[in-house]
Amino acid sequence: SPAALRGADFTVRCPEAEFGFELVADVPGGPAYTAASIRPFVGAVLPALEIVDHRYNDWQAVGAPALVADNAIHGAWVFGEPVTDGWREVDFAAHPTALVVNGARTFPGSGAAVLGDPLNVLAWLANELPGYGRRLRAGDRVTTGLTTAVHLAEPGDRVEADFGRLGRAELSFEAG
């Protein structure tokens, strides 16, 4: 961040304000992780924008296998400056977020929109991956899900994910 993406490279251009996390240590297999028990493995918080993109007229009608085959409808990921200090006392569920389009704050949200707390997503992933012979490792970066209402951007739009004291991620969709 800031990033400039060609608007014409995307079919949908759906920017989502999401909490991202960078791991500071490998997450061992073992007890089921929770939001509280996964927190010590986080080294940084990343304010982020995921750009959802797909090639379907009705993405809800095509089914999970088609969505997975379409890169899980993921188009791009833009993250802001990693926050390594001052985040440990943050209540992510209550922490406010906003998607700002063309300078107008239009979509407020919070971490509660992400399974009640974005750390729940990280814990779920840590619990699921061993079943596939994988695990979260130091240096991995994970984005956790939409915190605000959905907005479909147009070429020429400038979009920011505002995480207050946790920073911002910014992008513009260049026209043409």
mmCIF file of C-alpha atoms in Angstrom:
data_model
loop_
_atom_site.group_PDB
_atom_site.id
_atom_site.type_symbol
_atom_site.label_atom_id
_atom_site.label_comp_id
_atom_site.label_asym_id
_atom_site.label_seq_id
_atom_site.Cartn_x
_atom_site.Cartn_y
_atom_site.Cartn_z
ATOM 1 C CA SER A 1 0.000 0.000 0.000
ATOM 2 C CA PRO A 2 -0.542 2.303 -1.635
ATOM 3 C CA ALA A 3 -1.160 0.228 -4.746
ATOM 4 C CA ALA A 4 -2.421 1.083 -8.206
ATOM 5 C CA LEU A 5 -4.246 -1.711 -10.009
ATOM 6 C CA ARG A 6 -5.642 -1.633 -13.525
ATOM 7 C CA GLY A 7 -9.414 -1.622 -13.178
ATOM 8 C CA ALA A 8 -9.773 -3.498 -16.468
ATOM 9 C CA ASP A 9 -7.813 -6.447 -15.022
ATOM 10 C CA PHE A 10 -10.745 -7.283 -12.739
ATOM 11 C CA THR A 11 -14.275 -8.406 -13.552
ATOM 12 C CA VAL A 12 -15.833 -7.538 -10.191
ATOM 13 C CA ARG A 13 -13.449 -5.257 -8.140
ATOM 14 C CA CYS A 14 -14.893 -5.933 -4.690
ATOM 15 C CA PRO A 15 -12.474 -4.467 -2.101
ATOM 16 C CA GLU A 16 -12.822 -5.862 1.414
ATOM 17 C CA ALA A 17 -11.291 -4.284 4.545
ATOM 18 C CA GLU A 18 -9.689 -7.216 6.382
ATOM 19 C CA PHE A 19 -7.401 -7.767 9.341
ATOM 20 C CA GLY A 20 -4.209 -9.492 8.281
ATOM 21 C CA PHE A 21 -1.736 -11.183 10.596
ATOM 22 C CA GLU A 22 1.923 -12.111 10.190
ATOM 23 C CA LEU A 23 3.119 -15.025 12.287
ATOM 24 C CA VAL A 24 6.261 -14.693 14.384
ATOM 25 C CA ALA A 25 6.587 -18.413 15.214
ATOM 26 C CA ASP A 26 5.557 -21.806 13.851
ATOM 27 C CA VAL A 27 2.207 -22.988 15.216
ATOM 28 C CA PRO A 28 2.685 -26.562 16.479
ATOM 29 C CA GLY A 29 -0.023 -29.189 16.274
ATOM 30 C CA GLY A 30 -1.655 -30.029 19.532
ATOM 31 C CA PRO A 31 -4.536 -28.625 21.500
ATOM 32 C CA ALA A 32 -7.349 -26.893 19.669
ATOM 33 C CA TYR A 33 -6.439 -23.228 19.293
ATOM 34 C CA THR A 34 -8.710 -20.349 20.264
ATOM 35 C CA ALA A 35 -8.488 -16.622 19.630
ATOM 36 C CA ALA A 36 -6.635 -16.265 22.939
ATOM 37 C CA SER A 37 -4.220 -19.166 22.449
ATOM 38 C CA ILE A 38 -3.289 -18.247 18.841
ATOM 39 C CA ARG A 39 -2.484 -14.604 19.739
ATOM 40 C CA PRO A 40 1.100 -15.311 20.991
ATOM 41 C CA PHE A 41 2.021 -16.617 17.516
ATOM 42 C CA VAL A 42 1.178 -13.256 15.912
ATOM 43 C CA GLY A 43 4.085 -10.878 15.357
ATOM 44 C CA ALA A 44 2.334 -8.143 13.387
ATOM 45 C CA VAL A 45 -1.100 -6.895 12.392
ATOM 46 C CA LEU A 46 -1.572 -5.866 8.758
ATOM 47 C CA PRO A 47 -4.344 -3.470 7.733
ATOM 48 C CA ALA A 48 -5.431 -4.991 4.448
ATOM 49 C CA LEU A 49 -7.672 -4.918 1.407
ATOM 50 C CA GLU A 50 -8.591 -8.140 -0.322
ATOM 51 C CA ILE A 51 -9.909 -7.654 -3.839
ATOM 52 C CA VAL A 52 -12.568 -10.251 -4.506
ATOM 53 C CA ASP A 53 -12.888 -11.022 -8.191
ATOM 54 C CA HIS A 54 -14.603 -13.777 -10.143
ATOM 55 C CA ARG A 55 -15.933 -14.504 -13.588
ATOM 56 C CA TYR A 56 -19.485 -15.567 -12.720
ATOM 57 C CA ASN A 57 -22.793 -13.803 -13.336
ATOM 58 C CA ASP A 58 -24.157 -15.349 -10.124
ATOM 59 C CA TRP A 59 -21.313 -16.530 -7.874
ATOM 60 C CA GLN A 60 -23.764 -17.929 -5.309
ATOM 61 C CA ALA A 61 -25.268 -20.317 -7.862
ATOM 62 C CA VAL A 62 -22.076 -21.971 -9.115
ATOM 63 C CA GLY A 63 -21.171 -23.919 -5.957
ATOM 64 C CA ALA A 64 -18.065 -24.355 -3.864
ATOM 65 C CA PRO A 65 -15.978 -26.453 -6.317
ATOM 66 C CA ALA A 66 -16.277 -23.790 -9.041
ATOM 67 C CA LEU A 67 -15.404 -20.998 -6.593
ATOM 68 C CA VAL A 68 -12.335 -22.872 -5.375
ATOM 69 C CA ALA A 69 -11.291 -23.506 -8.979
ATOM 70 C CA ASP A 70 -11.603 -19.759 -9.597
ATOM 71 C CA ASN A 71 -8.845 -19.026 -7.030
ATOM 72 C CA ALA A 72 -11.516 -18.918 -4.289
ATOM 73 C CA ILE A 73 -12.726 -15.678 -5.947
ATOM 74 C CA HIS A 74 -9.539 -13.941 -4.842
ATOM 75 C CA GLY A 75 -8.168 -11.269 -7.171
ATOM 76 C CA ALA A 76 -5.474 -9.445 -5.182
ATOM 77 C CA TRP A 77 -4.293 -8.563 -1.687
ATOM 78 C CA VAL A 78 -2.975 -5.139 -0.676
ATOM 79 C CA PHE A 79 -1.652 -4.618 2.829
ATOM 80 C CA GLY A 80 -0.497 -1.571 4.729
ATOM 81 C CA GLU A 81 2.477 -1.070 6.994
ATOM 82 C CA PRO A 82 2.802 -3.974 9.481
ATOM 83 C CA VAL A 83 2.016 -2.928 13.059
ATOM 84 C CA THR A 84 4.444 -4.668 15.413
ATOM 85 C CA ASP A 85 3.956 -2.562 18.554
ATOM 86 C CA GLY A 86 0.858 -1.483 20.435
ATOM 87 C CA TRP A 87 -1.526 -4.103 19.043
ATOM 88 C CA ARG A 88 -1.348 -6.734 21.807
ATOM 89 C CA GLU A 89 -3.965 -5.008 23.973
ATOM 90 C CA VAL A 90 -6.357 -4.497 21.025
ATOM 91 C CA ASP A 91 -9.764 -6.147 21.247
ATOM 92 C CA PHE A 92 -10.046 -7.053 17.567
ATOM 93 C CA ALA A 93 -13.744 -7.921 17.824
ATOM 94 C CA ALA A 94 -14.568 -4.402 19.032
ATOM 95 C CA HIS A 95 -11.959 -2.603 16.936
ATOM 96 C CA PRO A 96 -13.615 -0.304 14.360
ATOM 97 C CA THR A 97 -12.832 -0.477 10.659
ATOM 98 C CA ALA A 98 -14.118 1.399 7.638
ATOM 99 C CA LEU A 99 -14.004 1.078 3.894
ATOM 100 C CA VAL A 100 -13.483 4.565 2.459
ATOM 101 C CA VAL A 101 -14.288 5.109 -1.210
ATOM 102 C CA ASN A 102 -13.104 8.244 -3.025
ATOM 103 C CA GLY A 103 -12.529 10.065 0.268
ATOM 104 C CA ALA A 104 -16.037 9.523 1.673
ATOM 105 C CA ARG A 105 -16.337 7.176 4.666
ATOM 106 C CA THR A 106 -19.088 4.925 3.422
ATOM 107 C CA PHE A 107 -18.881 1.494 5.069
ATOM 108 C CA PRO A 108 -18.169 1.225 8.822
ATOM 109 C CA GLY A 109 -17.484 -2.140 10.425
ATOM 110 C CA SER A 110 -15.512 -3.996 13.077
ATOM 111 C CA GLY A 111 -13.640 -7.199 13.683
ATOM 112 C CA ALA A 112 -16.817 -8.747 15.126
ATOM 113 C CA ALA A 113 -18.002 -9.293 11.528
ATOM 114 C CA VAL A 114 -15.267 -11.935 11.110
ATOM 115 C CA LEU A 115 -16.483 -15.031 13.014
ATOM 116 C CA GLY A 116 -16.901 -12.786 16.066
ATOM 117 C CA ASP A 117 -13.144 -11.962 16.135
ATOM 118 C CA PRO A 118 -10.580 -12.165 13.309
ATOM 119 C CA LEU A 119 -8.320 -14.218 15.601
ATOM 120 C CA ASN A 120 -11.026 -16.917 15.489
ATOM 121 C CA VAL A 121 -10.235 -17.277 11.776
ATOM 122 C CA LEU A 122 -6.541 -17.675 12.481
ATOM 123 C CA ALA A 123 -7.300 -20.250 15.202
ATOM 124 C CA TRP A 124 -9.642 -22.155 12.873
ATOM 125 C CA LEU A 125 -6.931 -22.274 10.206
ATOM 126 C CA ALA A 126 -4.328 -23.479 12.729
ATOM 127 C CA ASN A 127 -6.727 -26.250 13.764
ATOM 128 C CA GLU A 128 -7.656 -27.273 10.186
ATOM 129 C CA LEU A 129 -4.294 -27.320 8.415
ATOM 130 C CA PRO A 130 -2.804 -30.336 10.260
ATOM 131 C CA GLY A 131 -5.595 -32.477 8.784
ATOM 132 C CA TYR A 132 -4.022 -31.744 5.391
ATOM 133 C CA GLY A 133 -0.440 -32.300 6.531
ATOM 134 C CA ARG A 134 0.287 -28.571 6.817
ATOM 135 C CA ARG A 135 0.554 -25.943 9.515
ATOM 136 C CA LEU A 136 1.008 -22.226 9.960
ATOM 137 C CA ARG A 137 4.650 -21.177 10.023
ATOM 138 C CA ALA A 138 6.683 -18.137 11.064
ATOM 139 C CA GLY A 139 6.500 -15.504 8.337
ATOM 140 C CA ASP A 140 3.121 -16.652 6.997
ATOM 141 C CA ARG A 141 0.665 -13.846 6.343
ATOM 142 C CA VAL A 142 -3.035 -14.557 6.682
ATOM 143 C CA THR A 143 -5.987 -12.339 5.852
ATOM 144 C CA THR A 144 -9.118 -13.106 7.809
ATOM 145 C CA GLY A 145 -12.281 -11.848 6.136
ATOM 146 C CA LEU A 146 -14.599 -8.952 5.433
ATOM 147 C CA THR A 147 -15.256 -6.476 8.267
ATOM 148 C CA THR A 148 -17.675 -4.097 6.489
ATOM 149 C CA ALA A 149 -20.539 -4.204 4.012
ATOM 150 C CA VAL A 150 -19.703 -5.125 0.422
ATOM 151 C CA HIS A 151 -18.882 -2.443 -2.155
ATOM 152 C CA LEU A 152 -18.311 -2.954 -5.881
ATOM 153 C CA ALA A 153 -15.669 -0.490 -7.045
ATOM 154 C CA GLU A 154 -15.414 1.063 -10.490
ATOM 155 C CA PRO A 155 -12.313 1.826 -12.551
ATOM 156 C CA GLY A 156 -11.032 5.193 -11.335
ATOM 157 C CA ASP A 157 -12.073 4.608 -7.704
ATOM 158 C CA ARG A 158 -9.661 5.179 -4.820
ATOM 159 C CA VAL A 159 -10.281 2.839 -1.880
ATOM 160 C CA GLU A 160 -8.869 2.751 1.655
ATOM 161 C CA ALA A 161 -9.276 0.284 4.476
ATOM 162 C CA ASP A 162 -9.102 2.389 7.641
ATOM 163 C CA PHE A 163 -8.166 0.542 10.837
ATOM 164 C CA GLY A 164 -7.690 3.664 12.980
ATOM 165 C CA ARG A 165 -4.575 3.351 15.133
ATOM 166 C CA LEU A 166 -3.730 0.070 13.366
ATOM 167 C CA GLY A 167 -3.192 1.885 10.078
ATOM 168 C CA ARG A 168 -4.538 1.889 6.544
ATOM 169 C CA ALA A 169 -4.270 0.040 3.279
ATOM 170 C CA GLU A 170 -4.873 2.080 0.120
ATOM 171 C CA LEU A 171 -5.382 1.326 -3.537
ATOM 172 C CA SER A 172 -6.672 2.912 -6.672
ATOM 173 C CA PHE A 173 -8.266 1.187 -9.617
ATOM 174 C CA GLU A 174 -6.809 2.930 -12.640
ATOM 175 C CA ALA A 175 -9.264 3.594 -15.439
ATOM 176 C CA GLY A 176 -8.600 1.843 -18.733
#
